Structures are given as structure tokens and as C-alpha cells.
């Protein structure tokens, strides 16, 4: 271990260092303080909230029902907090997280503007030395990552991005102060879940909007609506049922697959069912379908056609409509962006769609964007170009485990974990919402509540037995990773290139399949991890 990294007396010492003050870090800290663990949270942002602190772009809002996104475990919070919309906007969510943090009194254990640069395991003391970019140093016997799965924003690799003299923002780094887009000439690059929200929101406010699209996504209406007091009271009475339902579905959403298969339903009935799904709020249109629609080719093609026809109905110009219909993947094999007025935006005079496959972007200039056929000037460029997902946030920190090995090297060809929460060679590290965990493939809060509770069990187990060190067994890790790989076989999801499958054209080496997420469903994940814990944390070695 290098001298610069070893533990020294100037470090702020804690039993546990948690990195990240988002939805996950807030809950982990709460559970640790309840358990009497001396824990501290280090957060890169100037305040708490994680995803909901950073993503302030116009149109940012939940895609899962607000009342399924809140924490389920505190009756007082459930009794007091009122959601104002079925799918709350970012400001409301951030207010909620601040309210929860006050309730749980966790803020005073958080340090902000504290961007972690390196975490190095000291074998002599069994503790992690954690250093921040601005030179602060901490040590913790246990290190917990709650660093988000979509927190390492990526810009497109287009020449000239730094040359533009107007305003330019990645959606993740949207400024805290209001950005005036009224009447401006605006470009949006990217049409994932984020771009689609932005475009639907700003199309009728800006002067001109040009959307640069590489691959279209299958988008579906969010069908949001307000919640008045009477409805919120009714929701409150149903909380037990709601949380029970989240435990049953594969993605911990309200919506789970319909038990019927495509073939056994007569066409008329099938179409009526699909019409209902399309008109219903939230992810039902994706996750509430016949159980073979996201698995088998023929049903998937039929449903994709149904959605394609919806796009053709909503977009007036047939040429534009065809450009907006994906041809390279079936409905639901990538994350379905939920939209409000997205397709209608393209019926507006001031909105133009540029297919960059036909006219590739050559460069960003000082005044705009040049494609192969022309140059357009802009006041504002919005990069909705996504993230180095799940492992990106880990790669941006120097994690050094036993014998100086780094996590970045270990995961170079794709993540390798045990349970998605542990990594062999990296003792006393718990990766919450890490790659291959169930929390990254499900509605996030229910997913992380389970993982945090499981981690709390692990921490308590170690304390009760006087253990100072926990490390994943190499063989158990290999088996887990193999199981994850197997689960991709035959899944439609594995046929499409997206962040789910580890692709990102803006990151070196991310041009091949990486086995990032647990695909066997949240109930199975909980069952597996509970069985491991019941079996004295089988697959983990303690000293
Ligand atoms: P994304 O889904 O990865 O989309 C990035 C977009 O940028 C894609 O359309 C991509 O095109 C395009 N792009 C990237 N590099 C480009 C380049 N060099 N030239 C042209 N286009 C380029 O990222 P995202 O939209 O930020 O969404 C990421 C995830 O965040 C979502 O899947 C979702 O899980 C989460 N999210 C959640 C919510 C919510 O819950 N409310 C809202 C927004 C986002 P290609 O498809 O061709 O690569």
C-alpha cells in the first residue's frame, strides 16, 4: 500500500463510511444510526437527494407511482406525507427526501461537497482509508457504496463539444438556477427516457427545437394526473395492499404480468386489453402485458405493431412517424421511456427531428451543430445522452482492495460480484445498488429497502460475533456471476443494446454485452439473499 493512502491519525475515523446521500444512502444511514453504528455519509453534491438532487432538467419526474417510490417502513411518514401527482416531479421528490431526512435526523451525519477520490483497504487494521478530491480523509471499518446506478453522466464523443459558446447542459448537471428557454433555439441530443421527458416538456415553450435522434425508443404515455386530498386519503388506507403488491411483482412495481398468454386470448379481446393498457397510468403498458409478450418473439412483434400504429396515429407526418418507430428492437427490450405529449411535439411547426443515421453529426461548432448536410445555430444544446451506467460510478473512484488490486481492473470486462453486494478481494465493502444486485433491476426504493435491511443484518451479525472482517468467497462469486449470465439467455432484453446490457458508445470498451443486472425478478432475489443470511451468510468468510 502506498504511503499516501495508508491510515493515519489525521483521518476522521468512523465505524462505517457510506458514500452517497441519495435514496439509498439516506436509508442506510438511518438503519445504521438505529443500530447504534457510528456511520457517516460522504456526498459529492452540495446537498442530499442523489438522482433527485442532480436531475433538475425540465420534465424530470417519476415513472413509477409516487406512492410506490416512497419509503415503506415508517408509518409516521406514510401518515404525514401527501403526494400531489400520481407521478411526482423532481422538485416534489427532492422535498420529500429532505422531509424524510429531517424526520430521521440523518442530515447532521452527512458531509456535502465531499467527492470521494479513492478508497484503499488497509490490511493491518482491516479498515478503509477514504480520501476526497479536496484532500479530506476518513477511515471506516466498513465501507458502503450508495453511489447510484445512473450517476456517471456521459457526453457524446463528438468533436467540438467544448467549443460551443452558447449554453450547454447535460441533463444530469442541469443548473440549480432557472434556465430561461422561452423563445430560444434549442437542440436536444438523445431520445432515451430523459430526452423524451425534456422534449415533451419544452416543445411548446422554446422558439425552435431540433431533436437529434440516433435510435428511436418505444415510448408510451405516462397518463399522469393530480392527487387531491380525498384520493391521497384513499391511497393511505391502501398502503398495506400497495406494499404487498410490490413484493409480488418481478420489478417491485404495481404492475406485474397478466397470467394469460398472447395466443389464448381472441384478437378482439386482446386489442381491447392493449387499448386499456395504453390508456392506463404508468408502466402497465410495459410490465402488465400477457406474460409472454416480453419473452416470445411472435407476441412481442404483434404488440410492437400495436404500439407502432399508435405512433402513426399520433404523429401527423408519416415520414417523421416512421423515423420515430424502432426497427432494431422489439417493444420493452430496452427501458420504455414514459412520455407526456412526446409524439405530439413532432406535430408542432417549431419542432424538427434529425435522424443522425441519415445525416450524421460531424461536430459541434462555436454557434451550433453541423451535420453532414447543414449547420444549425442554437442558443442552447441539451445533452440527454445518458450514463456510464451502474459500474461507471465505481470506475470513477479508485477502489483498492487486497494486494493493491483495483475494482476498475477487476471489472474491466464486466462486473463480477457475489450477490451484487460483495466483491472477492475487497473485504468489508458492501455495494448497495451495485451491479448484479436486484435493486438495480427493480423499482428502486423497494429494491434498496430490502438490500439495506439485508446489509443491516450482515453488520449486526458481524458485531454480534465480534468479526472485524468479511470477504466474499471467490468460488461463490464465480457461481453468482455465472447465474447472472445464464439468466440473460433467451431473454428479449439481452437482444437489445442499452445500458441494461452494458452498452454505451461514449465509453471505451462498452461496445459488448456486460452482465449488469439481476434478471430473475425481485421476489427470487429476496429469497436468495434471505437464504444466504439464514445460512450464516454462506459464501462470505468472516474473521
Ligand atoms: P439513455 O437511455 O442511455 O439514452 C441516451 C440517449 O442518448 C439515447 O437516445 C442514445 O442513442 C443517445 N446518444 C448517446 N450518445 C449519442 C451520440 N454520440 N449521438 C447521438 N445520440 C447519442 O439515457 P437516459 O435517457 O438518460 O436514461 C437513462 C435511464 O435513466 C433510463 O433508462 C431510466 O432508467 C432512467 N430515467 C428514469 C426516469 C424516471 O424514472 N422518471 C427518467 C429519466 C431517466 P442510442 O439509443 O442510439 O444509444
XYZ file of C-alpha atoms and ligand atoms in Angstrom:
591
model
C 0.000 0.000 0.000
C 1.373 3.424 -0.872
C 2.256 5.782 1.946
C -0.199 8.384 0.643
C -3.071 6.001 1.117
C -2.324 4.344 4.444
C -4.327 5.157 7.524
C -3.021 7.986 9.618
C -4.049 9.779 12.764
C -5.322 12.853 10.906
C -8.191 10.873 9.428
C -11.708 11.266 10.689
C -12.467 7.778 11.999
C -15.834 6.046 11.912
C -17.136 2.522 12.128
C -18.713 2.930 8.730
C -18.287 5.265 5.784
C -21.236 5.421 3.410
C -20.682 7.084 0.034
C -23.766 8.838 -1.344
C -26.729 10.698 0.180
C -29.423 9.644 -2.262
C -32.467 7.450 -1.716
C -30.193 4.553 -0.771
C -27.621 6.359 1.378
C -30.319 8.141 3.389
C -31.977 4.858 4.313
C -28.681 3.062 5.037
C -27.605 5.840 7.368
C -30.967 5.748 9.132
C -30.719 1.998 9.720
C -27.129 2.268 10.939
C -27.922 5.048 13.396
C -30.869 2.988 14.666
C -28.483 0.076 15.176
C -26.045 2.289 17.064
C -23.354 2.175 14.378
C -21.118 5.227 14.108
C -21.678 5.968 10.427
C -21.014 8.983 8.253
C -22.226 9.780 4.739
C -19.929 11.466 2.211
C -21.779 13.133 -0.640
C -20.364 14.794 -3.773
C -23.319 17.154 -4.147
C -23.931 20.232 -2.041
C -26.992 18.638 -0.510
C -28.792 15.315 -0.201
C -31.071 13.687 -2.760
C -28.740 11.922 -5.224
C -30.578 11.401 -8.509
C -33.258 13.857 -7.419
C -30.705 16.436 -6.350
C -28.883 16.402 -9.702
C -31.550 15.772 -12.343
C -33.349 19.140 -12.429
C -33.958 19.171 -16.149
C -37.375 20.324 -17.398
C -39.872 17.469 -17.249
C -37.920 15.322 -14.756
C -40.403 13.195 -12.863
C -41.153 9.695 -11.571
C -42.081 6.941 -13.954
C -43.291 4.770 -11.099
C -46.275 5.749 -8.985
C -45.247 8.297 -6.347
C -46.742 6.218 -3.526
C -44.661 3.203 -4.569
C -41.496 5.267 -4.638
C -41.579 6.490 -1.030
C -40.039 4.509 1.819
C -42.466 1.927 3.131
C -41.038 1.385 6.563
C -42.057 4.445 8.567
C -45.776 4.682 9.449
C -45.400 8.306 10.525
C -44.023 9.316 7.145
C -46.737 7.369 5.339
C -49.364 9.070 7.505
C -47.997 12.587 7.029
C -46.667 12.884 3.508
C -49.063 13.859 0.698
C -48.126 13.281 -2.935
C -49.671 15.830 -5.276
C -49.411 13.797 -8.508
C -49.506 10.119 -9.411
C -46.029 10.598 -10.893
C -44.366 13.373 -8.939
C -41.987 15.886 -10.476
C -38.370 16.272 -9.364
C -38.907 19.271 -7.046
C -41.553 17.402 -5.068
C -39.381 14.297 -4.782
C -36.451 16.330 -3.549
C -38.725 17.966 -0.966
C -39.854 14.507 0.109
C -36.290 13.265 0.607
C -35.428 16.357 2.629
C -38.529 15.866 4.744
C -37.577 12.218 5.399
C -34.008 13.198 6.272
C -35.336 15.714 8.828
C -37.708 13.111 10.245
C -34.914 10.587 10.674
C -32.483 13.227 11.808
C -29.747 11.995 9.478
C -28.577 15.240 7.937
C -26.078 16.044 10.681
C -24.212 12.807 9.874
C -23.764 13.836 6.227
C -20.858 15.757 4.742
C -21.530 17.542 1.461
C -19.269 18.723 -1.379
C -17.264 15.683 -0.478
C -16.367 13.893 -3.673
C -14.612 10.624 -2.926
C -11.487 10.044 -4.997
C -10.047 6.874 -3.510
C -10.854 4.086 -1.083
C -7.951 1.885 -0.073
C -8.193 -1.150 2.185
C -5.590 -1.317 4.939
C -4.896 -4.955 5.715
C -3.200 -4.246 9.053
C -6.185 -2.516 10.603
C -8.967 -4.040 8.479
C -10.237 -0.571 7.647
C -10.779 1.524 4.555
C -8.950 4.798 4.019
C -11.256 7.134 2.122
C -9.904 10.309 0.571
C -11.844 13.054 -1.142
C -10.842 15.146 -4.125
C -10.353 18.197 -1.903
C -7.966 16.352 0.391
C -10.184 15.314 3.283
C -9.555 11.858 4.733
C -11.756 9.391 6.589
C -11.439 5.849 7.772
C -14.129 3.248 8.278
C -14.047 -0.408 9.258
C -16.867 -0.898 6.808
C -17.296 0.880 3.514
C -20.725 1.088 1.905
C -21.372 2.379 -1.596
C -24.693 4.072 -2.305
C -23.342 5.876 -5.337
C -26.260 5.449 -7.703
C -26.608 3.384 -10.823
C -27.156 6.352 -13.144
C -24.825 8.935 -11.679
C -21.871 8.935 -14.077
C -23.178 11.140 -16.888
C -21.670 10.686 -20.357
C -21.356 13.268 -23.122
C -21.354 12.234 -26.762
C -17.983 11.768 -28.380
C -18.500 14.454 -30.970
C -15.680 16.823 -31.943
C -16.114 20.373 -30.720
C -18.374 19.799 -27.693
C -16.161 22.208 -25.687
C -16.203 24.844 -28.452
C -19.872 25.809 -28.238
C -20.256 29.386 -26.947
C -23.956 29.239 -26.086
C -25.377 27.453 -23.064
C -24.924 23.674 -22.972
C -26.026 21.224 -20.301
C -26.038 17.523 -19.708
C -29.463 16.815 -18.226
C -27.838 15.318 -15.107
C -25.972 18.572 -14.422
C -28.942 20.855 -15.055
C -28.274 24.112 -13.157
C -29.990 24.868 -9.856
C -30.926 28.375 -11.005
C -33.757 28.544 -13.575
C -32.730 28.284 -17.240
C -34.801 30.519 -19.493
C -35.639 28.569 -22.649
C -38.517 30.820 -23.741
C -38.257 31.601 -27.422
C -34.740 30.120 -27.652
C -33.283 27.917 -30.363
C -32.670 24.629 -28.582
C -31.054 21.336 -29.613
C -31.647 18.062 -27.762
C -29.281 15.160 -28.433
C -30.645 11.825 -27.192
C -34.081 10.244 -27.058
C -33.911 7.924 -24.041
C -36.223 8.237 -21.018
C -34.610 11.580 -20.162
C -34.649 13.168 -23.637
C -38.252 12.112 -24.098
C -39.287 13.858 -20.861
C -37.387 17.022 -21.806
C -38.763 17.176 -25.350
C -42.397 16.721 -24.251
C -41.965 19.445 -21.642
C -40.170 22.163 -23.624
C -41.550 21.791 -27.165
C -44.273 24.414 -26.682
C -42.046 26.819 -24.753
C -38.963 27.194 -26.913
C -38.679 29.136 -30.152
C -37.234 26.261 -32.160
C -36.425 22.728 -31.108
C -34.260 20.346 -33.098
C -34.070 16.760 -31.812
C -31.043 14.717 -32.851
C -32.050 11.065 -32.724
C -29.786 8.064 -33.247
C -32.016 5.101 -32.321
C -35.671 5.691 -31.530
C -37.186 4.078 -28.449
C -40.614 2.600 -27.933
C -42.246 5.261 -25.778
C -45.658 5.077 -24.131
C -47.930 7.593 -22.391
C -47.381 8.169 -18.686
C -51.020 9.225 -18.218
C -50.167 11.265 -15.143
C -52.789 13.063 -13.064
C -53.143 15.078 -9.868
C -53.921 13.539 -6.490
C -56.338 15.554 -4.368
C -56.717 15.215 -0.617
C -59.576 12.717 -0.807
C -57.631 10.466 -3.176
C -54.487 10.715 -1.062
C -56.540 9.641 1.956
C -57.764 6.637 -0.009
C -54.207 5.775 -1.111
C -53.071 5.986 2.515
C -55.690 3.431 3.510
C -54.346 1.103 0.805
C -50.657 1.355 1.698
C -50.522 -2.175 3.149
C -52.032 -3.619 -0.034
C -49.770 -1.491 -2.216
C -46.595 -2.664 -0.491
C -47.795 -6.278 -0.553
C -48.344 -5.955 -4.292
C -44.807 -4.567 -4.747
C -43.465 -7.687 -3.026
C -45.176 -9.919 -5.556
C -44.211 -8.408 -8.896
C -40.874 -9.146 -10.630
C -39.891 -5.472 -10.791
C -41.391 -4.354 -7.442
C -43.772 -2.140 -9.385
C -47.536 -2.052 -9.044
C -47.627 -3.668 -12.468
C -46.896 -7.339 -12.980
C -47.521 -9.631 -15.932
C -51.037 -10.748 -16.817
C -51.256 -14.513 -16.269
C -52.681 -15.165 -19.748
C -50.555 -15.855 -22.805
C -50.998 -13.985 -26.047
C -52.285 -16.941 -28.099
C -55.097 -17.930 -25.799
C -56.809 -14.527 -25.999
C -59.074 -13.827 -29.001
C -57.908 -10.914 -31.128
C -60.767 -8.567 -30.269
C -60.288 -9.107 -26.545
C -56.527 -8.788 -26.909
C -56.791 -5.446 -28.683
C -59.265 -4.126 -26.121
C -56.827 -5.155 -23.364
C -53.949 -3.394 -25.111
C -56.066 -0.261 -25.572
C -56.713 -0.287 -21.814
C -53.017 -0.710 -21.094
C -52.145 2.184 -23.403
C -54.659 4.424 -21.647
C -53.639 3.369 -18.140
C -51.148 5.256 -15.952
C -47.544 4.162 -15.626
C -45.623 1.026 -16.517
C -48.670 -1.246 -17.053
C -48.200 -0.753 -20.795
C -44.753 -2.375 -20.436
C -44.948 -4.717 -17.456
C -48.651 -5.543 -17.198
C -48.930 -7.369 -20.504
C -49.599 -11.030 -21.299
C -46.775 -12.927 -19.699
C -45.148 -13.982 -22.973
C -45.090 -10.564 -24.660
C -41.677 -9.662 -23.210
C -40.329 -13.155 -23.763
C -41.531 -14.668 -27.047
C -40.825 -13.253 -30.486
C -44.268 -13.522 -32.097
C -46.319 -11.911 -29.295
C -43.645 -9.256 -28.962
C -43.843 -8.438 -32.659
C -47.634 -8.187 -32.512
C -47.517 -5.832 -29.554
C -44.731 -3.785 -31.166
C -47.000 -3.380 -34.216
C -49.845 -2.222 -31.978
C -47.595 0.440 -30.423
C -46.178 1.395 -33.841
C -49.734 2.085 -35.035
C -50.286 4.318 -32.013
C -47.213 6.321 -33.019
C -48.549 6.556 -36.588
C -51.901 7.801 -35.236
C -50.271 10.433 -33.059
C -47.620 11.790 -35.435
C -49.179 13.577 -38.416
C -46.252 13.420 -40.845
C -45.929 9.745 -41.903
C -42.211 10.123 -42.689
C -41.492 11.508 -39.236
C -43.655 8.797 -37.656
C -41.617 6.058 -39.378
C -38.398 7.616 -38.099
C -39.776 7.500 -34.569
C -40.647 3.795 -34.746
C -37.824 1.490 -33.656
C -36.868 -1.119 -36.222
C -33.893 -2.689 -34.441
C -35.574 -3.969 -31.270
C -38.962 -5.069 -30.026
C -41.148 -3.214 -27.549
C -39.896 -3.475 -23.971
C -36.489 -4.941 -24.676
C -34.999 -1.579 -23.707
C -36.277 0.602 -20.877
C -39.573 2.099 -22.089
C -39.500 5.905 -21.799
C -42.778 7.175 -20.369
C -43.929 10.312 -22.109
C -46.311 13.233 -21.931
C -47.003 14.955 -25.258
C -43.806 13.487 -26.709
C -45.142 12.335 -30.061
C -47.405 15.413 -30.358
C -44.280 17.584 -30.068
C -43.337 16.465 -33.594
C -46.623 17.875 -34.967
C -45.533 21.361 -34.000
C -44.160 23.804 -36.574
C -41.230 24.715 -34.328
C -40.002 21.137 -33.810
C -37.779 19.208 -36.176
C -36.437 15.664 -35.978
C -32.971 14.940 -37.341
C -32.100 11.301 -37.866
C -28.344 11.226 -37.337
C -28.096 7.927 -39.193
C -29.122 9.774 -42.372
C -27.217 12.963 -41.668
C -24.560 12.229 -39.033
C -23.401 14.905 -36.623
C -19.947 15.989 -37.789
C -19.153 18.392 -34.986
C -20.371 20.934 -32.506
C -19.261 24.395 -33.589
C -18.981 27.655 -31.681
C -22.537 28.509 -32.664
C -24.344 25.228 -33.160
C -24.263 21.720 -34.576
C -23.044 20.677 -38.013
C -24.478 17.549 -39.610
C -23.378 16.103 -42.946
C -25.989 18.204 -44.792
C -26.098 21.536 -42.930
C -25.158 23.598 -39.910
C -27.811 24.846 -37.484
C -27.286 27.601 -34.917
C -28.523 27.222 -31.351
C -28.758 29.217 -28.150
C -28.839 26.077 -26.009
C -27.659 22.485 -26.501
C -29.105 19.846 -24.189
C -27.179 16.595 -23.903
C -29.659 13.874 -22.919
C -27.000 11.321 -23.743
C -27.244 9.060 -20.730
C -24.837 7.443 -18.332
C -21.938 5.100 -17.871
C -24.491 3.012 -16.031
C -24.088 1.032 -12.805
C -20.327 0.431 -12.914
C -19.480 3.963 -14.105
C -19.758 5.489 -10.634
C -17.438 2.759 -9.290
C -14.925 3.301 -12.090
C -14.676 6.971 -11.178
C -13.354 6.130 -7.696
C -10.058 4.325 -7.086
C -11.151 1.283 -5.047
C -8.084 -0.661 -3.938
C -8.614 -3.975 -2.183
C -6.201 -6.721 -1.162
C -2.699 -6.618 -2.667
C -3.412 -3.286 -4.317
C -5.903 -4.790 -6.794
C -8.384 -2.256 -8.151
C -12.066 -2.744 -8.753
C -11.726 -0.897 -12.050
C -9.329 -3.573 -13.335
C -11.340 -6.421 -11.893
C -14.493 -5.209 -13.656
C -12.815 -4.129 -16.881
C -14.563 -6.819 -18.943
C -17.773 -6.568 -16.929
C -18.741 -6.779 -13.268
C -18.075 -9.846 -11.147
C -19.811 -9.945 -7.773
C -21.284 -12.146 -5.115
C -24.992 -11.348 -4.657
C -24.441 -7.920 -6.196
C -23.419 -6.757 -2.714
C -19.897 -8.153 -2.253
C -16.720 -8.478 -4.271
C -13.991 -11.021 -3.533
C -10.649 -9.355 -2.859
C -12.408 -6.308 -1.418
C -13.068 -7.010 2.255
C -15.555 -5.046 4.352
C -17.089 -3.465 1.276
C -20.863 -3.556 0.780
C -22.069 -2.418 -2.629
C -25.664 -1.274 -2.286
C -27.305 -0.879 -5.679
C -24.171 -2.317 -7.218
C -24.024 -4.288 -10.441
C -25.782 -7.669 -10.461
C -27.942 -6.754 -7.477
C -31.720 -6.939 -7.529
C -32.108 -3.305 -6.580
C -30.850 -2.057 -9.943
C -33.385 -4.078 -11.906
C -36.457 -3.065 -9.932
C -38.399 -0.080 -8.679
C -35.532 1.484 -6.795
C -36.850 2.247 -3.284
C -38.411 -1.175 -2.579
C -35.261 -2.742 -4.050
C -32.890 -0.785 -1.859
C -35.045 -1.119 1.249
C -34.536 -4.856 1.007
C -30.794 -4.656 0.326
C -30.226 -2.117 3.097
C -32.168 -4.285 5.554
C -30.083 -7.280 4.464
C -26.869 -5.285 4.879
C -28.067 -4.227 8.334
C -28.471 -7.894 9.170
C -24.904 -8.525 7.997
C -23.485 -5.652 10.039
C -25.361 -6.785 13.143
C -24.218 -10.381 12.587
C -20.602 -9.243 12.446
C -20.990 -7.168 15.566
C -22.700 -9.980 17.482
C -19.890 -12.387 16.587
C -17.074 -9.903 17.078
C -15.971 -10.215 13.454
C -13.745 -7.495 12.067
C -13.545 -8.656 8.502
C -15.900 -10.072 5.889
C -14.934 -11.130 2.397
C -16.722 -12.921 -0.425
C -15.622 -16.394 -1.411
C -14.107 -16.437 -4.890
C -15.970 -19.562 -5.918
C -19.305 -18.254 -4.631
C -18.660 -15.095 -6.620
C -17.943 -17.052 -9.795
C -21.145 -19.068 -9.367
C -23.258 -15.959 -8.786
C -21.823 -14.222 -11.831
C -22.395 -17.348 -13.921
C -26.010 -17.452 -12.740
C -26.470 -13.838 -13.823
C -25.027 -14.638 -17.248
C -27.302 -17.662 -17.636
C -30.351 -15.551 -16.815
C -29.683 -13.389 -19.877
C -30.037 -16.394 -22.190
C -33.347 -16.386 -24.013
C -34.386 -13.035 -22.574
C -35.557 -10.394 -25.061
C -33.703 -7.828 -23.006
C -30.396 -9.364 -23.974
C -31.186 -8.839 -27.660
C -31.105 -5.043 -27.429
C -28.159 -2.770 -26.873
C -28.799 -0.430 -23.943
C -27.438 0.413 -20.538
C -29.271 -2.680 -19.196
C -26.843 -4.773 -21.207
C -23.859 -2.567 -20.544
C -23.569 -0.746 -23.875
C -22.515 2.876 -24.130
C -20.951 4.205 -27.321
C -19.357 7.041 -25.376
C -17.293 4.828 -23.048
C -14.233 2.863 -24.154
C -14.744 -0.883 -24.093
C -18.512 -0.670 -23.588
C -19.296 -1.976 -27.039
C -20.062 -5.509 -25.906
C -22.506 -7.222 -23.600
C -21.781 -6.695 -19.907
C -23.846 -8.673 -17.400
C -25.021 -5.795 -15.280
C -28.360 -6.636 -13.718
C -30.196 -9.443 -11.941
C -32.898 -10.657 -14.296
C -34.683 -13.301 -12.259
C -37.041 -10.913 -10.505
C -37.147 -9.189 -7.127
C -39.003 -11.979 -5.239
C -36.356 -14.524 -6.222
C -33.556 -12.098 -5.349
C -35.001 -11.561 -1.877
C -35.430 -15.301 -1.432
C -31.798 -15.946 -2.409
C -30.319 -13.286 -0.169
C -32.506 -14.235 2.774
C -31.442 -17.867 2.397
C -27.782 -16.776 2.400
C -28.313 -14.743 5.579
C -30.243 -17.578 7.259
C -27.334 -19.869 6.457
C -24.840 -17.753 8.429
C -24.085 -15.731 5.314
C -22.970 -18.644 3.225
C -20.353 -17.649 0.682
C -18.891 -14.957 2.933
C -15.795 -15.557 5.090
C -15.502 -13.835 8.451
C -12.502 -13.189 10.680
P -30.260 6.598 -22.266
O -31.495 5.823 -22.139
O -28.972 5.869 -22.255
O -30.396 7.481 -23.564
C -29.316 8.196 -24.082
C -29.693 8.719 -25.429
O -28.625 9.466 -25.981
C -30.006 7.606 -26.430
O -31.059 8.010 -27.248
C -28.705 7.499 -27.222
O -28.856 6.956 -28.504
C -28.342 8.968 -27.294
N -26.925 9.166 -27.567
C -25.868 8.852 -26.790
N -24.726 9.189 -27.407
C -25.059 9.725 -28.595
C -24.324 10.232 -29.672
N -22.988 10.250 -29.645
N -25.003 10.710 -30.755
C -26.347 10.678 -30.785
N -27.114 10.191 -29.789
C -26.463 9.715 -28.707
O -30.146 7.695 -21.093
P -31.332 8.465 -20.369
O -32.350 8.896 -21.301
O -30.690 9.485 -19.502
O -31.981 7.366 -19.472
C -31.190 6.506 -18.662
C -32.055 5.850 -17.627
O -32.360 6.793 -16.605
C -33.410 5.392 -18.109
O -33.379 4.214 -18.842
C -34.136 5.264 -16.807
O -33.865 4.071 -16.148
C -33.566 6.426 -16.010
N -34.526 7.536 -16.067
C -35.582 7.430 -15.240
C -36.542 8.382 -15.259
C -37.696 8.215 -14.328
O -37.853 7.232 -13.662
N -38.570 9.119 -14.262
C -36.450 9.454 -16.122
C -35.346 9.545 -16.966
C -34.375 8.561 -16.922
P -28.766 5.365 -28.715
O -30.037 4.807 -28.184
O -28.610 5.203 -30.169
O -27.574 4.895 -27.935
